Structures are given as C-alpha cells and as structure tokens.
Amino acid sequence: AVSTFLINPLLASWSDMCGRKPVMLLGAASSAAKFLLVGLRPAVPSLVVSNLLVVATVYSWLLGTFAAVGDIHGADSQALALAQSRLQLMQPLAGLVCPLIGAKLATISVQIPYLLAAAAYCVQTLVVVRLPETLPKALRKPWSWSAASPLSVLGLFTRGTRLRVLALMALFSELSAGHSRQWMAITQTQRDELLGWTPLQRGQYNSFAGAAALPGFVGASRLIAWLGEQ
C-alpha cells in the first residue's frame, strides 16, 4: 500500500508526459517477469522479490488502460463510465475461469500455473506493442514534480464540492476494501489450517467468488446505460 501511494502519482505523471503505452507496457512486462521468476524458482525468496517488483508497477497497467479509455471518450462521461464498467467486467470473468484452470494444473505441478500466467502476460505485452497510442503529442504535459508528489491527492479536496464528495467516497470505499482483504486473509488461513483444503478446493472456492461478483459487474454496466453514471 505504501509503495502504491508513492509510485502511482509518478506513473500518472509519466503517462501524461510520455503517453499511455509505456505505462501499460511496464505493467504487463513486470507481471510477466514476476510469474516467470516464481514459476522457475517457486520459493519464498522468489515470491518476496516478485511481489516487490509487481507491487511497484501492477497498477500501471490499470492506470494506463483507464487513461487510454478516457482519451478515447473525452468529455462524454456516460460513455466513459460505461466503457470502464465493461472493462472491469473482465475481472470477475477471469476470477471465474482462471482459479479452476490454475488449481487443476497445480495438482500436476505448482510451477505450471505461474508459467502459464507468465506466458499470458507476454502475449499481453506483445498486444500492447501493437496498440496505437491514444494520447497525441500535442496534448502531453511536461513533467511536474508537484503533480508527481503523493501529496497531490490532497488537491482533490480543493476542486469543488462534487469532486470533494467523490474523493471522500473513494476513501471510504478503500477503507472498506482494506478490511475486506484482511478478512479474506484470515478466512484463507482458517481454511488451510482447520480444513486442510487442497489447491483444487481453493481454486473452486475462488471461482465461486468470481461467479458471485459477476452479476454485480453486469448489473452496474446495464444501470449506467439505462440511468446514467450518477
């Protein structure tokens, strides 16, 4: 969380200066390197190093993707919200399918799911290379240390009532998500220690969680189209 707080503003400023593709490439390539490292050497040191690598860059993929969608749709806020909700729909879809595949492959070798994920991110990197840049050079901004500062987030609370309320909503949402992630970690430990779940059972559970999240994402997309983003 600390590294994300420090690095995300740097990535955002870099994206505004150099375009969206470099930021997206960084996210995809670093994720490929992470899974390749763990797949080749599945041990605690590899996990620590790979997590440090990706924590610093994992949000660059999302940041670049959503910024590119914003470039495409411009001032059309409803089209932008609809496009972003459809992009986020991919998360529960992947959460439904990938845990089942990974858990099944892990019964053969724990390295196979990691190597398969590395291959998928390599393909993603190649796809990003072929994508057109969405931010024209005329609209790029020079580097600004004030914008790249983590404290620049405080500016959200000084730009009008509506943005201030949205910033507070985002803050409370992340506080809730933090408690949720803590609860998930505790229940996972209890499952492993008390029930002795196998990788296949954990994969089935995670797939069920992805299926449970799917209606909410589908519903959000439909509601935005029918009622508007607010």
Short mmCIF file of C-alpha atoms in Angstrom, two decimals:
data_model
loop_
_atom_site.label_atom_id
_atom_site.label_comp_id
_atom_site.label_asym_id
_atom_site.label_seq_id
_atom_site.Cartn_x
_atom_site.Cartn_y
_atom_site.Cartn_z
CA ALA A 1 0.00 0.00 0.00
CA VAL A 2 2.83 2.40 0.84
CA SER A 3 4.65 1.72 -2.43
CA THR A 4 1.42 2.17 -4.38
CA PHE A 5 0.79 5.52 -2.64
CA LEU A 6 4.30 6.69 -3.51
CA ILE A 7 4.61 5.34 -7.06
CA ASN A 8 1.15 5.82 -8.59
CA PRO A 9 1.49 9.63 -8.91
CA LEU A 10 4.87 9.10 -10.61
CA LEU A 11 3.28 6.69 -13.08
CA ALA A 12 0.39 9.08 -13.73
CA SER A 13 2.76 11.98 -14.46
CA TRP A 14 4.90 9.74 -16.66
CA SER A 15 1.78 8.69 -18.56
CA ASP A 16 0.81 12.33 -19.17
CA MET A 17 4.34 13.11 -20.37
CA CYS A 18 5.18 10.02 -22.48
CA GLY A 19 1.78 8.55 -23.37
CA ARG A 20 -0.24 5.57 -22.22
CA LYS A 21 1.61 2.75 -23.97
CA PRO A 22 4.86 2.94 -21.96
CA VAL A 23 2.93 2.70 -18.69
CA MET A 24 0.84 -0.23 -19.94
CA LEU A 25 3.97 -1.98 -21.22
CA LEU A 26 5.63 -1.58 -17.83
CA GLY A 27 2.69 -3.21 -16.06
CA ALA A 28 2.40 -6.14 -18.48
CA ALA A 29 6.14 -6.83 -18.72
CA SER A 30 6.73 -6.64 -14.95
CA SER A 31 3.85 -9.03 -14.33
CA ALA A 32 5.31 -11.47 -16.88
CA ALA A 33 8.69 -11.22 -15.12
CA LYS A 34 7.07 -11.86 -11.73
CA PHE A 35 5.28 -15.05 -12.74
CA LEU A 36 8.27 -16.30 -14.73
CA LEU A 37 10.54 -15.83 -11.70
CA VAL A 38 8.19 -17.68 -9.36
CA GLY A 39 7.49 -20.39 -11.95
CA LEU A 40 11.19 -21.12 -12.42
CA ARG A 41 12.06 -20.86 -8.70
CA PRO A 42 8.92 -21.46 -6.57
CA ALA A 43 10.35 -20.47 -3.19
CA VAL A 44 9.75 -17.79 -0.57
CA PRO A 45 12.64 -15.50 -1.71
CA SER A 46 11.29 -15.56 -5.28
CA LEU A 47 7.82 -14.69 -4.03
CA VAL A 48 9.16 -11.76 -1.98
CA VAL A 49 11.26 -10.35 -4.85
CA SER A 50 8.49 -10.82 -7.41
CA ASN A 51 5.89 -9.18 -5.18
CA LEU A 52 8.15 -6.18 -4.60
CA LEU A 53 8.59 -5.94 -8.37
CA VAL A 54 4.91 -6.05 -9.19
CA VAL A 55 3.55 -4.03 -6.27
CA ALA A 56 5.52 -1.10 -7.64
CA THR A 57 4.13 -1.45 -11.17
CA VAL A 58 0.96 -3.57 -11.15
CA TYR A 59 -1.35 -0.55 -11.16
CA SER A 60 0.48 0.92 -14.14
CA TRP A 61 -1.48 -1.43 -16.39
CA LEU A 62 -4.83 -0.32 -14.97
CA LEU A 63 -3.77 3.31 -14.87
CA GLY A 64 -2.65 3.27 -18.50
CA THR A 65 -5.74 1.36 -19.65
CA PHE A 66 -8.27 3.64 -17.97
CA ALA A 67 -6.35 6.74 -19.08
CA ALA A 68 -6.46 5.43 -22.67
CA VAL A 69 -10.22 4.90 -22.39
CA GLY A 70 -10.50 8.47 -21.12
CA ASP A 71 -8.52 9.72 -24.14
CA ILE A 72 -10.88 7.90 -26.49
CA HIS A 73 -14.17 9.05 -24.96
CA GLY A 74 -13.09 12.54 -23.91
CA ALA A 75 -15.81 14.62 -22.28
CA ASP A 76 -18.57 12.02 -22.79
CA SER A 77 -18.76 10.96 -19.13
CA GLN A 78 -21.51 8.36 -19.59
CA ALA A 79 -19.67 6.63 -22.44
CA LEU A 80 -16.51 6.70 -20.32
CA ALA A 81 -18.25 5.21 -17.27
CA LEU A 82 -19.89 2.54 -19.42
CA ALA A 83 -16.60 1.59 -21.09
CA GLN A 84 -14.79 1.38 -17.74
CA SER A 85 -17.52 -0.76 -16.21
CA ARG A 86 -17.28 -3.17 -19.13
CA LEU A 87 -13.52 -3.33 -18.75
CA GLN A 88 -13.91 -4.13 -15.06
CA LEU A 89 -16.34 -6.88 -16.01
CA MET A 90 -13.30 -8.84 -17.17
CA GLN A 91 -12.16 -9.16 -13.54
CA PRO A 92 -14.95 -11.47 -12.28
CA LEU A 93 -14.94 -13.34 -15.61
CA ALA A 94 -11.25 -14.11 -15.12
CA GLY A 95 -11.94 -14.85 -11.44
CA LEU A 96 -14.49 -17.44 -12.51
CA VAL A 97 -12.32 -19.32 -15.01
CA CYS A 98 -8.67 -18.87 -14.05
CA PRO A 99 -8.76 -20.28 -10.48
CA LEU A 100 -10.28 -23.52 -11.78
CA ILE A 101 -7.63 -23.88 -14.50
CA GLY A 102 -4.78 -22.91 -12.18
CA ALA A 103 -5.93 -25.21 -9.39
CA LYS A 104 -6.24 -28.16 -11.76
CA LEU A 105 -2.78 -27.55 -13.21
CA ALA A 106 -1.33 -27.14 -9.71
CA THR A 107 -2.23 -30.76 -8.95
CA ILE A 108 0.32 -31.69 -11.65
CA SER A 109 2.97 -29.12 -10.67
CA VAL A 110 2.74 -25.90 -8.70
CA GLN A 111 5.02 -24.25 -11.28
CA ILE A 112 2.69 -24.73 -14.26
CA PRO A 113 0.07 -22.06 -13.32
CA TYR A 114 2.82 -19.48 -12.79
CA LEU A 115 4.48 -20.27 -16.11
CA LEU A 116 1.11 -20.17 -17.88
CA ALA A 117 0.40 -16.75 -16.32
CA ALA A 118 3.84 -15.54 -17.44
CA ALA A 119 3.06 -16.66 -21.00
CA ALA A 120 -0.29 -14.84 -20.89
CA TYR A 121 1.38 -11.61 -19.77
CA CYS A 122 4.00 -12.00 -22.52
CA VAL A 123 1.15 -12.17 -25.06
CA GLN A 124 -0.43 -9.13 -23.39
CA THR A 125 2.86 -7.25 -23.72
CA LEU A 126 3.02 -8.04 -27.44
CA VAL A 127 -0.58 -6.88 -27.90
CA VAL A 128 0.19 -3.56 -26.18
CA VAL A 129 3.17 -3.06 -28.51
CA ARG A 130 0.78 -3.21 -31.48
CA LEU A 131 -1.82 -0.87 -29.95
CA PRO A 132 -1.93 2.74 -31.18
CA GLU A 133 -1.06 5.49 -28.73
CA THR A 134 -4.22 7.29 -27.58
CA LEU A 135 -2.61 10.48 -26.21
CA PRO A 136 -1.47 12.77 -29.05
CA LYS A 137 1.88 14.51 -28.59
CA ALA A 138 0.16 17.90 -28.70
CA LEU A 139 -1.84 17.03 -25.56
CA ARG A 140 1.06 15.67 -23.50
CA LYS A 141 2.18 17.61 -20.45
CA PRO A 142 5.71 18.40 -19.29
CA TRP A 143 6.98 16.63 -16.20
CA SER A 144 5.85 18.24 -12.95
CA TRP A 145 7.26 17.22 -9.57
CA SER A 146 4.26 18.75 -7.82
CA ALA A 147 1.87 16.57 -9.83
CA ALA A 148 4.08 13.50 -9.22
CA SER A 149 4.05 14.05 -5.46
CA PRO A 150 1.87 11.66 -3.42
CA LEU A 151 0.52 14.73 -1.62
CA SER A 152 -1.05 15.90 -4.88
CA VAL A 153 -4.02 13.71 -3.96
CA LEU A 154 -4.99 16.37 -1.42
CA GLY A 155 -5.81 18.63 -4.37
CA LEU A 156 -8.94 16.54 -4.94
CA PHE A 157 -10.45 18.14 -1.84
CA THR A 158 -9.96 21.70 -3.12
CA ARG A 159 -11.57 21.46 -6.56
CA GLY A 160 -15.23 21.92 -5.80
CA THR A 161 -17.90 20.17 -3.76
CA ARG A 162 -18.67 17.38 -6.21
CA LEU A 163 -15.07 16.25 -6.58
CA ARG A 164 -14.57 16.54 -2.81
CA VAL A 165 -17.54 14.22 -2.20
CA LEU A 166 -16.31 11.73 -4.81
CA ALA A 167 -12.85 11.73 -3.22
CA LEU A 168 -14.37 11.00 0.20
CA MET A 169 -16.46 8.19 -1.30
CA ALA A 170 -13.32 6.67 -2.82
CA LEU A 171 -11.52 6.96 0.52
CA PHE A 172 -14.29 5.21 2.45
CA SER A 173 -14.55 2.56 -0.27
CA GLU A 174 -10.83 1.77 0.03
CA LEU A 175 -11.07 1.64 3.84
CA SER A 176 -13.85 -0.91 3.47
CA ALA A 177 -11.86 -2.87 0.89
CA GLY A 178 -8.87 -2.97 3.26
CA HIS A 179 -10.99 -4.59 5.98
CA SER A 180 -12.38 -6.98 3.40
CA ARG A 181 -8.90 -8.06 2.28
CA GLN A 182 -7.91 -8.62 5.93
CA TRP A 183 -11.00 -10.77 6.46
CA MET A 184 -10.18 -12.78 3.32
CA ALA A 185 -6.63 -13.41 4.56
CA ILE A 186 -7.92 -14.61 7.95
CA THR A 187 -10.52 -16.94 6.44
CA GLN A 188 -7.96 -18.35 4.00
CA THR A 189 -5.64 -19.19 6.90
CA GLN A 190 -8.51 -20.83 8.78
CA ARG A 191 -9.50 -22.90 5.75
CA ASP A 192 -5.94 -24.09 5.20
CA GLU A 193 -5.25 -24.86 8.87
CA LEU A 194 -8.61 -26.21 10.05
CA LEU A 195 -9.96 -27.86 6.91
CA GLY A 196 -6.73 -28.74 5.10
CA TRP A 197 -8.02 -27.64 1.72
CA THR A 198 -6.14 -28.75 -1.38
CA PRO A 199 -5.15 -26.31 -4.19
CA LEU A 200 -8.09 -27.65 -6.22
CA GLN A 201 -10.57 -26.86 -3.44
CA ARG A 202 -9.12 -23.36 -3.01
CA GLY A 203 -9.41 -22.81 -6.76
CA GLN A 204 -13.05 -23.93 -6.74
CA TYR A 205 -13.78 -21.54 -3.85
CA ASN A 206 -12.12 -18.61 -5.65
CA SER A 207 -14.03 -19.47 -8.82
CA PHE A 208 -17.28 -19.38 -6.87
CA ALA A 209 -16.31 -15.93 -5.53
CA GLY A 210 -15.73 -14.75 -9.11
CA ALA A 211 -19.13 -16.10 -10.15
CA ALA A 212 -20.77 -14.32 -7.20
CA ALA A 213 -19.21 -11.00 -8.23
CA LEU A 214 -20.26 -11.32 -11.87
CA PRO A 215 -23.93 -10.21 -11.53
CA GLY A 216 -22.87 -7.01 -9.76
CA PHE A 217 -20.49 -6.02 -12.56
CA VAL A 218 -23.05 -6.91 -15.26
CA GLY A 219 -25.76 -5.00 -13.39
CA ALA A 220 -23.57 -1.92 -12.99
CA SER A 221 -22.90 -1.81 -16.72
CA ARG A 222 -26.60 -2.08 -17.52
CA LEU A 223 -27.63 0.50 -14.94
CA ILE A 224 -25.11 3.03 -16.26
CA ALA A 225 -26.53 2.57 -19.76
CA TRP A 226 -30.12 2.97 -18.54
CA LEU A 227 -29.89 5.55 -15.75
CA GLY A 228 -26.54 7.32 -16.13
CA GLU A 229 -23.36 7.12 -14.08
CA GLN A 230 -24.59 9.14 -11.10
#
